[in-house]
Short mmCIF file of C-alpha atoms in Angstrom, two decimals:
data_model
loop_
_atom_site.label_atom_id
_atom_site.label_comp_id
_atom_site.label_asym_id
_atom_site.label_seq_id
_atom_site.Cartn_x
_atom_site.Cartn_y
_atom_site.Cartn_z
CA MET A 18 -15.66 6.95 110.60
CA THR A 19 -15.26 4.87 114.40
CA ASP A 20 -12.42 6.59 115.32
CA ARG A 21 -13.35 7.26 119.25
CA PHE A 22 -11.82 10.85 118.95
CA LEU A 23 -13.84 11.76 115.65
CA GLU A 24 -17.18 10.15 117.37
CA LEU A 25 -16.23 12.22 120.70
CA LEU A 26 -15.92 15.23 118.99
CA ARG A 27 -18.71 14.29 116.46
CA THR A 28 -20.68 14.33 119.26
CA ARG A 29 -19.69 16.40 121.82
CA THR A 30 -20.01 19.91 120.54
CA GLU A 31 -18.12 21.52 123.53
CA LEU A 32 -15.29 19.63 122.86
CA ALA A 33 -15.12 20.23 118.89
CA ASP A 34 -15.70 24.19 119.58
CA ALA A 35 -12.73 24.16 122.08
CA ALA A 36 -10.31 21.34 119.36
CA ALA A 37 -11.20 24.26 116.05
CA PHE A 38 -10.68 27.11 118.39
CA PRO A 39 -8.16 27.76 119.68
CA PHE A 40 -6.69 24.03 118.13
CA ASN A 41 -7.12 24.77 114.84
CA PHE A 42 -8.79 21.14 114.20
CA ASP A 43 -12.35 21.38 113.09
CA VAL A 44 -14.46 18.57 112.16
CA SER A 45 -16.98 20.78 109.96
CA ARG A 46 -14.02 21.76 107.57
CA ALA A 47 -13.20 18.16 106.14
CA ASP A 48 -12.98 20.04 102.30
CA HIS A 49 -10.19 20.26 101.26
CA VAL A 50 -9.73 23.20 98.34
CA GLU A 51 -8.58 20.21 95.30
CA ASP A 52 -8.76 16.95 94.79
CA VAL A 53 -5.93 14.75 96.21
CA HIS A 54 -4.71 11.19 96.25
CA LEU A 55 -2.15 9.01 97.38
CA ALA A 56 0.26 8.21 94.92
CA SER A 57 0.34 4.83 96.68
CA GLY A 58 -3.13 4.61 95.28
CA ALA A 59 -4.20 3.80 99.82
CA GLN A 60 -7.40 5.16 100.93
CA LEU A 61 -7.29 8.97 101.94
CA VAL A 62 -10.23 10.46 104.03
CA PRO A 63 -10.44 13.87 104.92
CA ILE A 64 -11.37 14.02 108.46
CA ALA A 65 -10.94 18.16 109.45
CA GLY A 66 -8.94 21.17 108.70
CA ASP A 67 -7.82 24.33 110.34
CA ASP A 68 -8.37 27.86 109.17
CA THR A 69 -5.55 28.55 106.49
CA GLY A 70 -7.70 25.75 104.16
CA GLY A 71 -5.44 22.97 105.19
CA THR A 72 -6.92 19.80 105.77
CA PHE A 73 -5.74 16.58 107.65
CA PHE A 74 -6.39 13.18 106.32
CA LEU A 75 -6.90 9.39 107.81
CA SER A 76 -3.90 8.23 104.86
CA GLY A 77 -3.52 4.43 104.68
CA GLY A 78 -6.12 3.27 107.74
CA THR A 79 -5.63 5.10 110.92
CA ALA A 80 -2.10 7.63 110.03
CA VAL A 81 -2.63 11.11 109.65
CA LEU A 82 -1.36 13.79 107.22
CA TYR A 83 -1.81 17.33 106.82
CA ALA A 84 -1.76 18.49 103.78
CA SER A 85 -1.83 22.70 103.45
CA SER A 86 -3.95 24.82 100.97
CA GLU A 87 -0.32 25.77 99.76
CA GLY A 88 1.13 22.59 98.60
CA ASP A 89 2.45 20.67 100.89
CA ALA A 90 1.78 18.14 102.32
CA VAL A 91 3.63 15.57 106.31
CA LEU A 92 2.28 12.79 107.93
CA ILE A 93 2.12 13.88 112.07
CA ALA A 94 0.64 11.08 113.10
CA ASP A 95 -0.07 7.28 113.87
CA SER A 96 -3.54 7.66 114.85
CA VAL A 97 -6.59 10.78 115.51
CA GLY A 98 -5.73 10.31 118.85
CA GLU A 99 -1.47 11.47 118.90
CA ALA A 100 -2.27 14.26 116.25
CA LEU A 101 -4.99 15.57 119.01
CA GLU A 102 -2.23 15.50 121.41
CA MET A 103 0.42 17.34 119.38
CA GLN A 104 -2.32 20.12 118.18
CA ILE A 105 -3.15 20.71 122.03
CA ARG A 106 -0.94 20.67 123.64
CA LEU A 107 2.19 20.87 121.09
CA PRO A 108 -0.16 23.62 119.03
CA GLU A 109 0.76 25.99 116.06
CA TRP A 110 1.33 28.69 118.21
CA CYS A 111 4.96 26.58 119.26
CA GLU A 112 7.33 27.78 116.52
CA ASN A 113 10.86 27.55 117.87
CA LEU A 114 10.23 23.88 119.67
CA THR A 115 13.68 21.91 118.67
CA ALA A 116 15.00 18.47 119.19
CA GLU A 117 17.63 19.82 121.37
CA LEU A 118 15.33 20.93 123.74
CA ASP A 119 15.09 19.16 127.21
CA GLU A 120 11.51 18.43 129.36
CA GLU A 121 12.23 21.37 130.70
CA ALA A 122 13.10 23.72 128.30
CA MET A 123 10.44 22.53 126.01
CA ARG A 124 8.33 23.22 128.62
CA ALA A 125 9.11 27.02 129.01
CA ALA A 126 9.28 27.37 125.27
CA VAL A 127 5.27 26.17 125.47
CA ARG A 128 4.80 28.41 128.32
CA ALA A 129 5.90 31.47 127.12
CA SER A 130 4.51 30.94 123.61
CA ASP A 131 1.12 30.56 125.14
CA ASN A 132 1.52 33.29 127.80
CA GLU A 133 1.47 35.54 123.67
CA ALA A 134 -1.80 33.03 122.75
CA ARG A 135 -3.49 34.40 125.91
CA GLU A 136 -3.17 37.93 125.97
CA GLU A 137 -3.60 37.96 121.80
CA TYR A 138 -7.09 35.79 121.11
CA ALA A 139 -7.18 32.83 123.42
CA PRO A 140 -7.68 34.15 126.51
CA GLU A 141 -8.99 31.10 127.91
CA LEU A 142 -6.43 28.85 126.29
CA ASP A 143 -6.01 26.64 129.99
CA ALA A 144 -9.42 25.58 130.21
CA GLN A 145 -9.76 24.72 126.67
CA ARG A 146 -6.74 22.57 126.78
CA ALA A 147 -7.77 20.91 130.23
CA ALA A 148 -11.32 20.15 129.21
CA LEU A 149 -10.27 18.53 126.06
CA ILE A 150 -7.28 16.41 127.16
CA THR A 151 -9.91 14.67 130.21
CA GLY A 152 -13.05 14.90 127.55
CA LEU A 153 -10.94 12.86 125.02
CA GLY A 154 -9.06 11.38 127.80
CA LEU A 155 -5.84 11.96 126.60
CA PRO A 156 -2.59 10.37 127.68
CA GLU A 157 0.09 13.05 130.13
CA ARG A 158 3.28 11.75 128.44
CA PRO A 159 6.23 13.90 128.57
CA LEU A 160 6.24 16.93 125.85
CA THR A 161 9.88 16.19 124.51
CA GLU A 162 8.37 11.69 123.56
CA LEU A 163 5.51 13.71 122.16
CA PHE A 164 7.19 15.98 120.09
CA ALA A 165 9.91 13.25 118.72
CA MET A 166 6.76 11.33 117.65
CA THR A 167 6.46 14.18 115.53
CA GLU A 168 9.82 14.46 113.84
CA SER A 169 9.74 10.71 113.62
CA ALA A 170 6.33 10.75 111.41
CA ALA A 171 6.80 13.32 109.64
CA GLY A 172 10.29 11.14 108.71
CA ARG A 173 7.74 8.74 107.22
CA THR A 174 5.48 10.68 105.18
CA GLU A 175 7.41 8.86 101.95
CA PRO A 176 7.04 6.59 100.39
CA ASP A 177 3.88 5.38 101.27
CA HIS A 178 1.64 8.61 101.40
CA LEU A 179 3.04 10.85 99.14
CA LEU A 180 -0.07 13.01 98.36
CA LEU A 181 -0.37 14.70 94.24
CA ASN A 182 -2.94 16.77 92.82
CA SER A 183 -5.69 14.72 91.33
CA ALA A 184 -5.70 16.91 88.11
CA GLU A 185 -2.35 17.61 87.48
CA LEU A 186 -0.23 14.57 89.05
CA CYS A 187 2.40 16.69 90.76
CA ALA A 188 3.46 15.42 94.27
CA TYR A 189 2.87 17.97 97.11
CA ARG A 190 5.87 19.14 99.19
CA LEU A 191 7.78 18.28 102.01
CA ASP A 192 10.51 19.65 103.83
CA GLU A 193 13.44 18.04 102.43
CA SER A 194 15.00 17.06 106.15
CA TYR A 195 12.21 15.08 105.95
CA ARG A 196 12.29 13.00 102.61
CA MET A 197 12.66 9.84 102.00
CA CYS A 198 16.89 9.21 100.70
CA LEU A 199 16.58 6.85 97.86
CA ARG A 200 19.93 6.02 97.48
CA ASP A 201 20.72 4.93 101.19
CA VAL A 202 17.04 2.99 101.85
CA VAL A 203 18.62 0.47 98.75
CA LEU A 204 21.94 0.62 99.14
CA GLY A 205 20.89 -0.57 103.03
CA PRO A 206 20.83 -4.76 102.67
CA GLY A 207 23.73 -3.87 100.68
CA ARG A 208 26.07 -2.68 102.75
CA GLU A 209 24.87 -5.00 105.56
CA GLU A 210 25.86 -7.62 103.09
CA LEU A 211 29.08 -5.94 102.24
CA GLU A 212 30.07 -5.43 105.72
CA ARG A 213 29.12 -9.14 106.82
CA MET A 214 30.93 -10.71 104.01
CA ARG A 215 33.78 -8.28 105.35
CA ALA A 216 33.76 -9.97 108.82
CA GLY A 217 34.48 -13.66 107.23
CA ASP A 218 31.02 -14.50 107.28
CA LEU A 219 30.37 -17.86 105.30
CA GLY A 220 26.92 -17.63 104.76
CA ALA A 221 26.94 -13.99 103.20
CA ARG A 222 29.34 -14.60 100.24
CA GLU A 223 26.93 -18.13 99.89
CA GLU A 224 23.89 -15.52 99.94
CA ALA A 225 25.86 -13.13 97.33
CA ALA A 226 26.48 -15.76 95.25
CA ALA A 227 23.47 -17.35 95.25
CA ASP A 228 20.70 -13.71 94.40
CA PRO A 229 21.35 -11.43 91.54
CA VAL A 230 19.66 -8.50 93.37
CA LEU A 231 21.82 -8.87 96.62
CA ARG A 232 24.50 -8.77 94.92
CA ALA A 233 23.99 -6.07 92.94
CA GLY A 234 23.51 -3.60 96.11
CA ALA A 235 26.33 -6.11 97.44
CA LEU A 236 28.26 -4.48 94.99
CA ARG A 237 27.03 -1.42 94.47
CA ALA A 238 28.29 -1.35 98.12
CA ALA A 239 31.88 -2.07 97.17
CA GLN A 240 32.16 0.80 94.74
CA PHE A 241 31.93 3.45 96.86
CA ASP A 242 33.22 2.56 99.73
CA ARG A 243 36.81 0.04 98.49
CA ARG A 244 38.89 -1.37 100.87
CA ASP A 245 42.20 -2.75 100.41
CA GLY A 246 40.88 -6.32 101.68
CA ASP A 247 37.76 -6.56 99.46
CA LEU A 248 39.93 -8.16 96.32
CA PRO A 249 38.62 -12.05 97.17
CA LEU A 250 34.93 -11.18 98.07
CA LEU A 251 35.61 -8.75 94.51
CA ARG A 252 36.93 -11.49 92.13
CA LEU A 253 33.43 -13.63 93.83
CA LEU A 254 30.86 -11.05 93.42
CA LEU A 255 32.62 -11.33 89.38
CA GLU A 256 32.59 -15.10 89.50
CA ALA A 257 29.27 -15.23 90.66
CA GLU A 258 27.92 -12.79 87.65
CA CYS A 259 29.70 -14.59 85.19
CA ALA A 260 28.21 -17.70 86.54
CA VAL A 261 24.68 -17.06 85.08
CA ARG A 262 25.64 -14.29 82.11
CA THR A 263 22.38 -13.13 82.69
CA GLU A 264 20.84 -9.93 80.08
CA ARG A 265 21.78 -7.77 83.13
CA PHE A 266 25.23 -7.08 81.90
CA GLU A 267 26.08 -3.36 84.01
CA GLU A 268 27.31 -5.81 87.58
CA ARG A 269 29.21 -7.93 85.74
CA GLN A 270 30.83 -4.64 84.03
CA LEU A 271 31.22 -3.10 87.93
CA ALA A 272 32.56 -6.59 89.18
CA ALA A 273 35.25 -6.96 86.06
CA VAL A 274 36.26 -2.98 87.13
CA LEU A 275 36.63 -3.24 90.81
CA VAL A 276 38.72 -6.69 90.67
CA ALA A 277 40.54 -4.71 87.31
CA ALA A 278 41.56 -2.38 89.06
CA TYR A 279 43.27 -4.17 91.69
CA GLY A 280 46.29 -5.21 88.72
CA GLN A 281 46.25 -8.99 89.50
CA ASP A 282 48.09 -10.72 87.43
CA GLU A 283 46.36 -14.02 88.53
CA ASP A 284 43.24 -12.15 88.38
CA VAL A 285 43.21 -11.90 84.22
CA ALA A 286 42.07 -14.86 82.74
CA LEU A 287 38.33 -14.82 84.94
CA LEU A 288 38.24 -10.44 83.48
CA ARG A 289 39.15 -11.23 80.21
CA SER A 290 36.11 -13.86 80.56
CA ALA A 291 33.94 -11.41 82.00
CA THR A 292 34.42 -8.68 79.24
CA SER A 293 34.59 -10.76 76.28
CA GLY A 294 38.00 -10.32 75.49
CA LEU A 295 39.06 -7.03 75.96
CA PHE A 296 42.45 -6.94 77.01
CA THR A 297 44.99 -9.48 77.67
CA ASP A 298 47.19 -8.54 80.52
CA ARG A 299 47.69 -6.60 83.65
CA VAL A 300 47.96 -3.63 82.74
CA GLY A 301 45.67 -3.71 80.44
CA ALA A 302 43.14 -4.17 83.00
CA VAL A 303 44.23 -1.31 85.12
CA GLU A 304 43.95 0.96 82.01
CA TRP A 305 40.65 -0.49 81.37
CA ALA A 306 39.45 -0.43 84.83
CA GLY A 307 40.40 3.59 85.29
CA ALA A 308 39.05 4.27 82.01
CA GLU A 309 35.87 2.39 82.98
CA GLU A 310 36.08 4.38 86.32
CA ALA A 311 36.11 8.00 84.41
CA ARG A 312 33.02 6.92 82.37
CA ARG A 313 30.46 5.49 84.38
CA HIS A 314 31.74 3.62 87.69
CA GLY A 315 33.27 6.11 89.61
CA ARG A 316 33.90 6.19 93.35
CA ASP A 317 32.10 9.55 93.67
CA ILE A 318 28.47 8.61 94.35
CA GLY A 319 27.17 12.09 94.45
CA ALA A 320 27.68 11.52 90.80
CA GLU A 321 25.71 8.87 90.35
CA SER A 322 22.72 8.34 88.14
CA GLU A 323 18.84 8.33 90.46
CA PHE A 324 18.81 5.83 88.24
CA THR A 325 20.62 3.60 89.52
CA TRP A 326 18.73 3.81 92.90
CA VAL A 327 15.33 3.55 90.96
CA GLU A 328 15.99 0.05 89.48
CA LEU A 329 17.75 -1.26 91.80
CA ALA A 330 14.46 -0.49 94.44
CA HIS A 331 12.26 -1.32 91.23
CA ARG A 332 14.41 -5.39 91.17
CA GLN A 333 14.44 -5.24 95.40
CA GLY A 334 10.25 -5.04 95.18
CA ARG A 335 10.43 -0.79 96.80
CA VAL A 336 7.57 -0.32 93.37
CA GLU A 337 6.46 2.49 96.79
CA HIS A 338 9.97 4.00 97.01
CA ALA A 339 10.96 4.15 93.80
CA ARG A 340 7.58 5.92 92.73
CA VAL A 341 8.32 8.25 94.66
CA ALA A 342 11.40 9.56 93.52
CA LEU A 343 10.28 8.93 90.49
CA ILE A 344 7.45 11.71 91.06
CA ARG A 345 9.52 14.12 92.81
CA MET A 346 12.46 13.66 89.69
CA LEU A 347 8.71 14.34 87.14
CA ASP A 348 7.91 17.69 88.99
CA ASP A 349 11.95 18.57 89.22
CA THR A 350 12.83 17.64 85.22
CA GLY A 351 11.30 20.32 82.10
CA PRO A 352 12.11 20.18 78.60
CA ASP A 353 14.61 17.87 78.77
CA ALA A 354 13.68 15.14 75.73
CA GLY A 355 15.67 12.78 77.15
CA ARG A 356 15.79 12.84 81.27
CA LEU A 357 11.12 12.53 79.91
CA ARG A 358 12.23 9.32 77.73
CA LYS A 359 13.92 8.48 80.91
CA LEU A 360 11.56 8.47 83.51
CA SER A 361 8.40 7.70 81.33
CA ARG A 362 9.93 4.05 80.82
CA ALA A 363 11.25 4.09 84.32
CA LEU A 364 7.48 4.63 85.40
CA GLU A 365 5.34 2.69 83.01
CA SER A 366 7.70 -0.47 83.93
CA ILE A 367 7.02 -0.21 87.87
CA GLY A 368 2.89 -0.29 86.31
CA ASP A 369 2.35 3.84 86.58
CA HIS A 370 1.11 4.63 83.85
CA ALA A 371 -0.93 7.95 84.55
CA GLN A 372 3.07 9.59 85.87
CA ALA A 373 3.82 8.17 83.18
CA ALA A 374 1.51 9.28 80.18
CA ARG A 375 2.47 12.63 82.17
CA ALA A 376 6.05 12.91 81.42
CA GLN A 377 5.10 11.08 78.00
CA PHE A 378 3.03 13.93 76.95
CA ASN A 379 5.85 16.35 78.03
CA LEU A 380 8.76 14.73 75.59
CA LEU A 381 6.05 14.35 72.89
CA SER A 382 5.14 18.40 73.29
CA LEU A 383 8.95 18.31 72.28
CA GLN A 384 9.29 16.61 68.79
CA ASP A 385 10.68 18.26 66.39
CA SER A 386 10.98 15.67 63.56
CA ALA A 387 7.70 14.32 61.94
CA ARG A 388 8.59 10.72 63.08
CA ASP A 389 9.73 11.29 66.08
CA ARG A 390 6.27 12.98 66.47
CA ALA A 391 5.05 9.61 65.53
CA SER A 392 7.39 7.69 67.63
CA GLU A 393 6.31 9.37 70.78
CA ALA A 394 2.32 9.93 70.01
CA TYR A 395 1.84 6.01 70.29
CA VAL A 396 3.76 5.18 73.31
CA LEU A 397 1.60 8.00 74.57
CA ALA A 398 -1.41 6.49 73.22
CA ARG A 399 -0.13 3.27 75.19
CA LEU A 400 0.51 4.48 78.08
CA GLU A 401 -2.92 6.63 78.29
CA ARG A 402 -4.73 3.29 77.79
CA GLY A 403 -3.02 1.50 80.12
CA LYS A 404 -3.77 4.30 82.10
CA GLY A 405 -7.80 3.62 81.70
CA ASP A 406 -8.23 7.23 79.59
CA LEU A 407 -9.27 5.36 75.88
CA ALA A 408 -10.31 9.22 74.90
CA ALA A 409 -7.03 10.45 75.28
CA ALA A 410 -5.82 7.59 73.87
CA GLY A 411 -7.35 7.93 70.80
CA ARG A 412 -6.21 11.48 70.84
CA ALA A 413 -2.43 10.64 70.64
CA LEU A 414 -3.16 7.83 68.20
CA GLU A 415 -4.36 10.76 65.94
CA ARG A 416 -1.26 13.14 66.67
CA ALA A 417 0.53 9.29 65.60
CA ARG A 418 -1.89 9.85 62.80
CA THR A 419 -1.11 12.99 61.60
CA ALA A 420 2.18 12.77 61.69
CA VAL A 421 2.64 10.66 59.21
CA GLY A 422 0.87 11.90 57.25
CA LEU A 423 -2.15 9.59 56.94
CA GLY A 424 -5.48 11.05 55.77
CA GLY A 425 -3.97 14.01 55.10
CA PRO A 426 -1.47 16.37 53.83
CA ALA A 427 1.99 14.61 52.35
CA PRO A 428 3.98 13.21 55.36
CA ASP A 429 7.20 14.75 56.28
CA GLU A 430 10.44 13.57 54.58
CA ASP A 431 12.16 11.86 57.27
CA VAL A 432 8.78 9.65 58.37
CA ALA A 433 8.88 9.12 54.29
CA GLY A 434 8.06 5.15 54.23
CA TRP A 435 7.13 5.00 57.46
CA HIS A 436 4.24 2.04 56.35
CA ARG A 437 7.21 0.02 55.02
CA ARG A 438 9.64 -0.26 59.51
CA GLY A 439 8.48 -0.94 62.23
CA LEU A 440 6.89 2.00 63.38
CA GLY A 441 2.89 1.58 60.89
CA ARG A 442 3.36 -1.80 62.79
CA LEU A 443 3.57 -0.35 66.40
CA ILE A 444 1.22 2.13 65.02
CA THR A 445 -1.51 -0.18 64.42
CA GLU A 446 -0.93 -2.48 67.16
CA GLN A 447 -1.72 0.22 69.88
CA HIS A 448 -4.76 0.81 67.45
CA LEU A 449 -6.33 -2.64 67.67
CA GLU A 450 -4.96 -2.52 71.65
CA LEU A 451 -7.34 0.64 71.67
CA THR A 452 -10.25 -0.50 70.03
CA LEU A 453 -10.13 -3.76 72.17
CA ALA A 454 -10.03 -1.86 75.12
CA ALA A 455 -13.15 0.44 73.78
CA ALA A 456 -15.06 -2.66 72.86
CA ALA A 457 -14.64 -3.65 76.56
CA THR A 458 -15.49 -0.44 78.37
CA GLY A 459 -19.02 -0.81 75.94
CA ASP A 460 -17.44 2.72 74.64
CA ALA A 461 -18.96 1.32 70.73
CA ALA A 462 -18.31 4.85 68.96
CA LEU A 463 -14.72 4.69 70.07
CA ALA A 464 -14.37 1.24 69.68
CA ARG A 465 -15.67 1.60 65.59
CA THR A 466 -13.95 5.10 64.90
CA THR A 467 -10.17 3.15 66.23
CA MET A 468 -11.46 0.42 63.78
CA ALA A 469 -12.19 1.89 61.02
CA HIS A 470 -8.84 3.65 61.39
CA GLY A 471 -7.18 0.52 62.07
CA LYS A 472 -8.36 -1.03 58.76
CA VAL A 473 -6.72 1.47 56.29
CA LEU A 474 -3.13 0.96 57.85
CA LEU A 475 -3.06 -2.48 57.91
CA LYS A 476 -4.02 -2.05 53.90
CA THR A 477 -1.03 0.61 54.13
CA ILE A 478 1.76 -1.12 56.19
CA GLY A 479 3.80 -4.28 54.73
CA LYS A 480 2.25 -7.99 53.91
CA GLU A 481 4.68 -8.53 57.02
CA SER A 482 3.41 -7.03 59.90
CA ALA A 483 -0.02 -6.98 59.01
CA LYS A 484 0.70 -10.52 58.98
CA ALA A 485 2.37 -10.89 62.58
CA LEU A 486 -1.08 -8.29 63.75
CA SER A 487 -3.36 -10.65 62.17
CA PRO A 488 -4.70 -12.15 65.33
CA LEU A 489 -4.82 -9.11 67.06
CA SER A 490 -7.22 -7.73 64.38
CA THR A 491 -9.37 -10.72 63.79
CA ARG A 492 -10.15 -9.87 68.24
CA ALA A 493 -10.89 -6.86 67.21
CA LYS A 494 -12.89 -6.67 64.36
CA TRP A 495 -14.72 -9.41 66.49
CA ALA A 496 -15.14 -7.23 69.38
CA VAL A 497 -16.69 -4.27 67.71
CA ALA A 498 -19.01 -7.13 65.72
CA GLY A 499 -20.38 -7.76 68.74
CA LEU A 500 -21.34 -3.92 69.52
#
């Protein structure tokens, strides 16, 4: 590391000793209790530790993340210098500091805590602090400013500095007050756009009409913040949704609900077009809007599905925000097959195959029928291959073969005829894809074994399915032949 403060601590023993005790920043302890990494994949470098087994990391470049040995992690500073300032001038024994304290009150609180520390275990505290401030060249900034800096850093832990246990992929805990609220993040642009439109900004109207993602945010904002004068704006948004007629039906449905709720005769024709003629008059439109609100487009923002905000974040390009929310959701999910399936698919859609495989593995364990086990096992194989664990993908395909009774006992009745359905094609396809992946990495044993199963499957599934997979099977055979 080339950080100036770290170099000083590593080359000047007296500074390193004072930083380690009593200020608990020990550069000789840079060894965390378990393997960890950032969910974002950014660089993570341990630089120091404390006497409780906690570790300070350089996170994503210059920021400093602290992880306890008990599974908590929080960003504490934007640089090593700032982290050292906080450790030295607002040390851990100062436990009663709050943002409500002014400078005089905060200094008094620190003095009182320092007095206790001197009496109990650090009689040379003042000299050690002065030596570190001088030797490291730390600034003398107000304590209130320093406290505000660490609070600000903590609030920016997510999404870029989420710490994961590398073995289980679970996230380290973060105090709820510092957790990211994905809903507010993704609704921000829509709320701003809606306010601009309400203020009569013609540019905002044109932007919303032209940008489906911005329009989606504005519609969601209007869903939970309804105003009497919004009808012309909502009508414009609905017209834009009807004009594009994309596969994204959700926003068109929402816009129609918001317009229909006003019950205006002049909107009936537009609403009939948007809803494929579900009603013919104003009364029918109002009744339909009320039913849809009760079913899926209500006004209670707290009742909205978390997946709504995840999807909007993904569409906005906020992949790390979506990733953090999904990982936190997965960590909190028990044996709920429906929720695990949604999490698996959502994580796969943002490209996080490792977390998707974690969700899918748990989902597979909940399946009771042979057909469902086979269906979820081939998906798990796809995800394991996507994350690069080809051996795990092979084990997942073995579970799929077992479920359909291939090479073993007769399959359960619910999966009879699997080879003549799409399930047979999908399982076969994953065998061929894994063969190619194994061959590409030079794993000849896995490639040959998987291809052998693939050949059996190609002879077992329907002729049309086998024909459709012919180009893929040819590539797989050539790949194995070249090993």
